[in-house]
Amino acid sequence: DNYGRDDPEKTAKVKALYEELDVRGIYTRYEKQSYQRLLTLINQHCTKLPREVFLAFAQKIYKRDK
């Protein structure tokens, strides 16, 4: 009933629920774990290709806003 509505009260309810569920914290942990996994895979599998290219891509997508 509240999600996707153009009503400040409904928007506030959705934001409060997100905070209660710690959606930002969950995403931050997921992002960090995914980045670490990606770095591990790059280090394990980049034997013939330049590792720096893949590391540069990984750094560009880590903690981006969009």
PDB file of N, CA and C in Angstrom:
ATOM      1  N   ASP A   1       0.806  -1.196   0.000  1.00  0.00           N
ATOM      2  CA  ASP A   1       0.000   0.000   0.000  1.00  0.00           C
ATOM      3  C   ASP A   1       0.852   1.264   0.000  1.00  0.00           C
ATOM      4  N   ASN A   2       2.075   1.189   0.534  1.00  0.00           N
ATOM      5  CA  ASN A   2       2.892   2.392   0.686  1.00  0.00           C
ATOM      6  C   ASN A   2       3.977   2.534  -0.371  1.00  0.00           C
ATOM      7  N   TYR A   3       4.476   1.423  -0.878  1.00  0.00           N
ATOM      8  CA  TYR A   3       5.610   1.458  -1.799  1.00  0.00           C
ATOM      9  C   TYR A   3       5.193   2.028  -3.154  1.00  0.00           C
ATOM     10  N   GLY A   4       6.007   2.946  -3.676  1.00  0.00           N
ATOM     11  CA  GLY A   4       5.768   3.494  -5.006  1.00  0.00           C
ATOM     12  C   GLY A   4       4.704   4.572  -5.049  1.00  0.00           C
ATOM     13  N   ARG A   5       4.316   5.052  -3.913  1.00  0.00           N
ATOM     14  CA  ARG A   5       3.281   6.088  -3.853  1.00  0.00           C
ATOM     15  C   ARG A   5       3.926   7.459  -3.690  1.00  0.00           C
ATOM     16  N   ASP A   6       3.328   8.454  -4.314  1.00  0.00           N
ATOM     17  CA  ASP A   6       3.832   9.825  -4.228  1.00  0.00           C
ATOM     18  C   ASP A   6       3.131  10.544  -3.075  1.00  0.00           C
ATOM     19  N   ASP A   7       3.442  10.082  -1.888  1.00  0.00           N
ATOM     20  CA  ASP A   7       2.828  10.629  -0.680  1.00  0.00           C
ATOM     21  C   ASP A   7       3.911  10.625   0.401  1.00  0.00           C
ATOM     22  N   PRO A   8       4.279  11.784   0.930  1.00  0.00           N
ATOM     23  CA  PRO A   8       5.363  11.854   1.916  1.00  0.00           C
ATOM     24  C   PRO A   8       5.170  10.927   3.120  1.00  0.00           C
ATOM     25  N   GLU A   9       3.945  10.768   3.573  1.00  0.00           N
ATOM     26  CA  GLU A   9       3.690   9.892   4.723  1.00  0.00           C
ATOM     27  C   GLU A   9       3.969   8.433   4.372  1.00  0.00           C
ATOM     28  N   LYS A  10       3.549   8.024   3.191  1.00  0.00           N
ATOM     29  CA  LYS A  10       3.783   6.643   2.757  1.00  0.00           C
ATOM     30  C   LYS A  10       5.266   6.407   2.479  1.00  0.00           C
ATOM     31  N   THR A  11       5.913   7.408   1.892  1.00  0.00           N
ATOM     32  CA  THR A  11       7.354   7.317   1.648  1.00  0.00           C
ATOM     33  C   THR A  11       8.101   7.169   2.970  1.00  0.00           C
ATOM     34  N   ALA A  12       7.705   7.920   3.968  1.00  0.00           N
ATOM     35  CA  ALA A  12       8.341   7.844   5.287  1.00  0.00           C
ATOM     36  C   ALA A  12       8.168   6.459   5.899  1.00  0.00           C
ATOM     37  N   LYS A  13       7.019   5.843   5.705  1.00  0.00           N
ATOM     38  CA  LYS A  13       6.789   4.491   6.233  1.00  0.00           C
ATOM     39  C   LYS A  13       7.716   3.477   5.569  1.00  0.00           C
ATOM     40  N   VAL A  14       7.883   3.608   4.256  1.00  0.00           N
ATOM     41  CA  VAL A  14       8.771   2.691   3.534  1.00  0.00           C
ATOM     42  C   VAL A  14      10.206   2.891   3.998  1.00  0.00           C
ATOM     43  N   LYS A  15      10.637   4.144   4.125  1.00  0.00           N
ATOM     44  CA  LYS A  15      12.003   4.422   4.583  1.00  0.00           C
ATOM     45  C   LYS A  15      12.228   3.900   6.000  1.00  0.00           C
ATOM     46  N   ALA A  16      11.232   4.042   6.851  1.00  0.00           N
ATOM     47  CA  ALA A  16      11.350   3.538   8.225  1.00  0.00           C
ATOM     48  C   ALA A  16      11.489   2.018   8.232  1.00  0.00           C
ATOM     49  N   LEU A  17      10.739   1.358   7.375  1.00  0.00           N
ATOM     50  CA  LEU A  17      10.842  -0.099   7.279  1.00  0.00           C
ATOM     51  C   LEU A  17      12.229  -0.508   6.783  1.00  0.00           C
ATOM     52  N   TYR A  18      12.745   0.197   5.777  1.00  0.00           N
ATOM     53  CA  TYR A  18      14.089  -0.090   5.272  1.00  0.00           C
ATOM     54  C   TYR A  18      15.121   0.063   6.384  1.00  0.00           C
ATOM     55  N   GLU A  19      14.980   1.107   7.192  1.00  0.00           N
ATOM     56  CA  GLU A  19      15.916   1.311   8.298  1.00  0.00           C
ATOM     57  C   GLU A  19      15.766   0.212   9.347  1.00  0.00           C
ATOM     58  N   GLU A  20      14.540  -0.149   9.655  1.00  0.00           N
ATOM     59  CA  GLU A  20      14.283  -1.203  10.644  1.00  0.00           C
ATOM     60  C   GLU A  20      14.891  -2.532  10.197  1.00  0.00           C
ATOM     61  N   LEU A  21      14.802  -2.819   8.909  1.00  0.00           N
ATOM     62  CA  LEU A  21      15.340  -4.067   8.365  1.00  0.00           C
ATOM     63  C   LEU A  21      16.833  -3.983   8.059  1.00  0.00           C
ATOM     64  N   ASP A  22      17.414  -2.799   8.215  1.00  0.00           N
ATOM     65  CA  ASP A  22      18.837  -2.550   7.940  1.00  0.00           C
ATOM     66  C   ASP A  22      19.210  -2.915   6.504  1.00  0.00           C
ATOM     67  N   VAL A  23      18.384  -2.498   5.572  1.00  0.00           N
ATOM     68  CA  VAL A  23      18.619  -2.802   4.157  1.00  0.00           C
ATOM     69  C   VAL A  23      19.960  -2.230   3.705  1.00  0.00           C
ATOM     70  N   ARG A  24      20.288  -1.012   4.128  1.00  0.00           N
ATOM     71  CA  ARG A  24      21.562  -0.400   3.734  1.00  0.00           C
ATOM     72  C   ARG A  24      22.746  -1.209   4.262  1.00  0.00           C
ATOM     73  N   GLY A  25      22.681  -1.631   5.508  1.00  0.00           N
ATOM     74  CA  GLY A  25      23.764  -2.414   6.097  1.00  0.00           C
ATOM     75  C   GLY A  25      23.924  -3.764   5.419  1.00  0.00           C
ATOM     76  N   ILE A  26      22.804  -4.401   5.120  1.00  0.00           N
ATOM     77  CA  ILE A  26      22.841  -5.696   4.428  1.00  0.00           C
ATOM     78  C   ILE A  26      23.481  -5.535   3.059  1.00  0.00           C
ATOM     79  N   TYR A  27      23.091  -4.487   2.341  1.00  0.00           N
ATOM     80  CA  TYR A  27      23.661  -4.259   1.015  1.00  0.00           C
ATOM     81  C   TYR A  27      25.151  -3.944   1.106  1.00  0.00           C
ATOM     82  N   THR A  28      25.537  -3.144   2.083  1.00  0.00           N
ATOM     83  CA  THR A  28      26.952  -2.790   2.239  1.00  0.00           C
ATOM     84  C   THR A  28      27.795  -4.043   2.479  1.00  0.00           C
ATOM     85  N   ARG A  29      27.312  -4.939   3.324  1.00  0.00           N
ATOM     86  CA  ARG A  29      28.047  -6.193   3.575  1.00  0.00           C
ATOM     87  C   ARG A  29      28.105  -7.057   2.315  1.00  0.00           C
ATOM     88  N   TYR A  30      26.982  -7.147   1.614  1.00  0.00           N
ATOM     89  CA  TYR A  30      26.934  -7.912   0.360  1.00  0.00           C
ATOM     90  C   TYR A  30      27.917  -7.334  -0.659  1.00  0.00           C
ATOM     91  N   GLU A  31      27.921  -6.008  -0.788  1.00  0.00           N
ATOM     92  CA  GLU A  31      28.809  -5.352  -1.743  1.00  0.00           C
ATOM     93  C   GLU A  31      30.273  -5.648  -1.418  1.00  0.00           C
ATOM     94  N   LYS A  32      30.634  -5.557  -0.152  1.00  0.00           N
ATOM     95  CA  LYS A  32      32.013  -5.812   0.267  1.00  0.00           C
ATOM     96  C   LYS A  32      32.407  -7.267   0.010  1.00  0.00           C
ATOM     97  N   GLN A  33      31.520  -8.197   0.366  1.00  0.00           N
ATOM     98  CA  GLN A  33      31.808  -9.619   0.146  1.00  0.00           C
ATOM     99  C   GLN A  33      31.941  -9.930  -1.344  1.00  0.00           C
ATOM    100  N   SER A  34      31.083  -9.344  -2.149  1.00  0.00           N
ATOM    101  CA  SER A  34      31.132  -9.569  -3.598  1.00  0.00           C
ATOM    102  C   SER A  34      32.424  -9.027  -4.187  1.00  0.00           C
ATOM    103  N   TYR A  35      32.829  -7.853  -3.723  1.00  0.00           N
ATOM    104  CA  TYR A  35      34.068  -7.245  -4.207  1.00  0.00           C
ATOM    105  C   TYR A  35      35.270  -8.108  -3.826  1.00  0.00           C
ATOM    106  N   GLN A  36      35.296  -8.595  -2.598  1.00  0.00           N
ATOM    107  CA  GLN A  36      36.399  -9.457  -2.167  1.00  0.00           C
ATOM    108  C   GLN A  36      36.433 -10.750  -2.982  1.00  0.00           C
ATOM    109  N   ARG A  37      35.264 -11.308  -3.260  1.00  0.00           N
ATOM    110  CA  ARG A  37      35.192 -12.528  -4.083  1.00  0.00           C
ATOM    111  C   ARG A  37      35.697 -12.249  -5.493  1.00  0.00           C
ATOM    112  N   LEU A  38      35.313 -11.107  -6.044  1.00  0.00           N
ATOM    113  CA  LEU A  38      35.766 -10.730  -7.377  1.00  0.00           C
ATOM    114  C   LEU A  38      37.281 -10.577  -7.414  1.00  0.00           C
ATOM    115  N   LEU A  39      37.852  -9.932  -6.410  1.00  0.00           N
ATOM    116  CA  LEU A  39      39.309  -9.785  -6.357  1.00  0.00           C
ATOM    117  C   LEU A  39      39.998 -11.145  -6.260  1.00  0.00           C
ATOM    118  N   THR A  40      39.432 -12.038  -5.480  1.00  0.00           N
ATOM    119  CA  THR A  40      39.989 -13.387  -5.360  1.00  0.00           C
ATOM    120  C   THR A  40      39.963 -14.100  -6.707  1.00  0.00           C
ATOM    121  N   LEU A  41      38.838 -14.013  -7.404  1.00  0.00           N
ATOM    122  CA  LEU A  41      38.725 -14.655  -8.720  1.00  0.00           C
ATOM    123  C   LEU A  41      39.699 -14.049  -9.721  1.00  0.00           C
ATOM    124  N   ILE A  42      39.849 -12.737  -9.690  1.00  0.00           N
ATOM    125  CA  ILE A  42      40.801 -12.080 -10.592  1.00  0.00           C
ATOM    126  C   ILE A  42      42.206 -12.597 -10.314  1.00  0.00           C
ATOM    127  N   ASN A  43      42.579 -12.651  -9.051  1.00  0.00           N
ATOM    128  CA  ASN A  43      43.925 -13.111  -8.701  1.00  0.00           C
ATOM    129  C   ASN A  43      44.150 -14.578  -9.045  1.00  0.00           C
ATOM    130  N   GLN A  44      43.107 -15.390  -8.968  1.00  0.00           N
ATOM    131  CA  GLN A  44      43.241 -16.816  -9.265  1.00  0.00           C
ATOM    132  C   GLN A  44      43.300 -17.103 -10.759  1.00  0.00           C
ATOM    133  N   HIS A  45      42.591 -16.324 -11.563  1.00  0.00           N
ATOM    134  CA  HIS A  45      42.404 -16.692 -12.960  1.00  0.00           C
ATOM    135  C   HIS A  45      43.095 -15.794 -13.978  1.00  0.00           C
ATOM    136  N   CYS A  46      43.677 -14.715 -13.552  1.00  0.00           N
ATOM    137  CA  CYS A  46      44.340 -13.819 -14.508  1.00  0.00           C
ATOM    138  C   CYS A  46      45.808 -14.207 -14.634  1.00  0.00           C
ATOM    139  N   THR A  47      46.051 -15.197 -15.438  1.00  0.00           N
ATOM    140  CA  THR A  47      47.433 -15.609 -15.642  1.00  0.00           C
ATOM    141  C   THR A  47      47.959 -15.152 -16.998  1.00  0.00           C
ATOM    142  N   LYS A  48      47.079 -15.088 -18.000  1.00  0.00           N
ATOM    143  CA  LYS A  48      47.521 -14.699 -19.338  1.00  0.00           C
ATOM    144  C   LYS A  48      47.069 -13.294 -19.729  1.00  0.00           C
ATOM    145  N   LEU A  49      46.090 -12.780 -19.049  1.00  0.00           N
ATOM    146  CA  LEU A  49      45.595 -11.433 -19.332  1.00  0.00           C
ATOM    147  C   LEU A  49      46.089 -10.483 -18.248  1.00  0.00           C
ATOM    148  N   PRO A  50      46.222  -9.203 -18.595  1.00  0.00           N
ATOM    149  CA  PRO A  50      46.721  -8.254 -17.591  1.00  0.00           C
ATOM    150  C   PRO A  50      45.745  -8.081 -16.419  1.00  0.00           C
ATOM    151  N   ARG A  51      46.185  -8.440 -15.265  1.00  0.00           N
ATOM    152  CA  ARG A  51      45.385  -8.370 -14.043  1.00  0.00           C
ATOM    153  C   ARG A  51      44.915  -6.938 -13.766  1.00  0.00           C
ATOM    154  N   GLU A  52      45.752  -5.967 -14.115  1.00  0.00           N
ATOM    155  CA  GLU A  52      45.441  -4.568 -13.834  1.00  0.00           C
ATOM    156  C   GLU A  52      44.158  -4.110 -14.520  1.00  0.00           C
ATOM    157  N   VAL A  53      43.882  -4.638 -15.714  1.00  0.00           N
ATOM    158  CA  VAL A  53      42.663  -4.267 -16.436  1.00  0.00           C
ATOM    159  C   VAL A  53      41.436  -4.691 -15.630  1.00  0.00           C
ATOM    160  N   PHE A  54      41.436  -5.907 -15.142  1.00  0.00           N
ATOM    161  CA  PHE A  54      40.302  -6.409 -14.378  1.00  0.00           C
ATOM    162  C   PHE A  54      40.188  -5.721 -13.018  1.00  0.00           C
ATOM    163  N   LEU A  55      41.324  -5.432 -12.407  1.00  0.00           N
ATOM    164  CA  LEU A  55      41.292  -4.715 -11.134  1.00  0.00           C
ATOM    165  C   LEU A  55      40.736  -3.309 -11.318  1.00  0.00           C
ATOM    166  N   ALA A  56      41.088  -2.664 -12.424  1.00  0.00           N
ATOM    167  CA  ALA A  56      40.562  -1.322 -12.703  1.00  0.00           C
ATOM    168  C   ALA A  56      39.046  -1.364 -12.871  1.00  0.00           C
ATOM    169  N   PHE A  57      38.542  -2.361 -13.587  1.00  0.00           N
ATOM    170  CA  PHE A  57      37.087  -2.508 -13.736  1.00  0.00           C
ATOM    171  C   PHE A  57      36.421  -2.741 -12.381  1.00  0.00           C
ATOM    172  N   ALA A  58      37.017  -3.596 -11.583  1.00  0.00           N
ATOM    173  CA  ALA A  58      36.446  -3.901 -10.270  1.00  0.00           C
ATOM    174  C   ALA A  58      36.390  -2.644  -9.400  1.00  0.00           C
ATOM    175  N   GLN A  59      37.442  -1.839  -9.451  1.00  0.00           N
ATOM    176  CA  GLN A  59      37.469  -0.615  -8.654  1.00  0.00           C
ATOM    177  C   GLN A  59      36.438   0.400  -9.139  1.00  0.00           C
ATOM    178  N   LYS A  60      36.152   0.398 -10.442  1.00  0.00           N
ATOM    179  CA  LYS A  60      35.157   1.336 -10.975  1.00  0.00           C
ATOM    180  C   LYS A  60      33.747   0.992 -10.516  1.00  0.00           C
ATOM    181  N   ILE A  61      33.457  -0.289 -10.346  1.00  0.00           N
ATOM    182  CA  ILE A  61      32.089  -0.658  -9.975  1.00  0.00           C
ATOM    183  C   ILE A  61      31.894  -0.765  -8.463  1.00  0.00           C
ATOM    184  N   TYR A  62      32.977  -0.834  -7.708  1.00  0.00           N
ATOM    185  CA  TYR A  62      32.851  -0.972  -6.258  1.00  0.00           C
ATOM    186  C   TYR A  62      32.442   0.360  -5.637  1.00  0.00           C
ATOM    187  N   LYS A  63      31.403   0.339  -4.844  1.00  0.00           N
ATOM    188  CA  LYS A  63      30.864   1.501  -4.137  1.00  0.00           C
ATOM    189  C   LYS A  63      30.401   2.613  -5.070  1.00  0.00           C
ATOM    190  N   ARG A  64      29.929   2.249  -6.240  1.00  0.00           N
ATOM    191  CA  ARG A  64      29.388   3.277  -7.131  1.00  0.00           C
ATOM    192  C   ARG A  64      27.974   3.630  -6.689  1.00  0.00           C
ATOM    193  N   ASP A  65      27.535   4.792  -7.101  1.00  0.00           N
ATOM    194  CA  ASP A  65      26.203   5.257  -6.706  1.00  0.00           C
ATOM    195  C   ASP A  65      25.110   4.712  -7.600  1.00  0.00           C
ATOM    196  N   LYS A  66      25.397   4.497  -8.859  1.00  0.00           N
ATOM    197  CA  LYS A  66      24.363   4.019  -9.790  1.00  0.00           C
ATOM    198  C   LYS A  66      24.856   2.841 -10.567  1.00  0.00           C
TER     199      LYS A  66
END
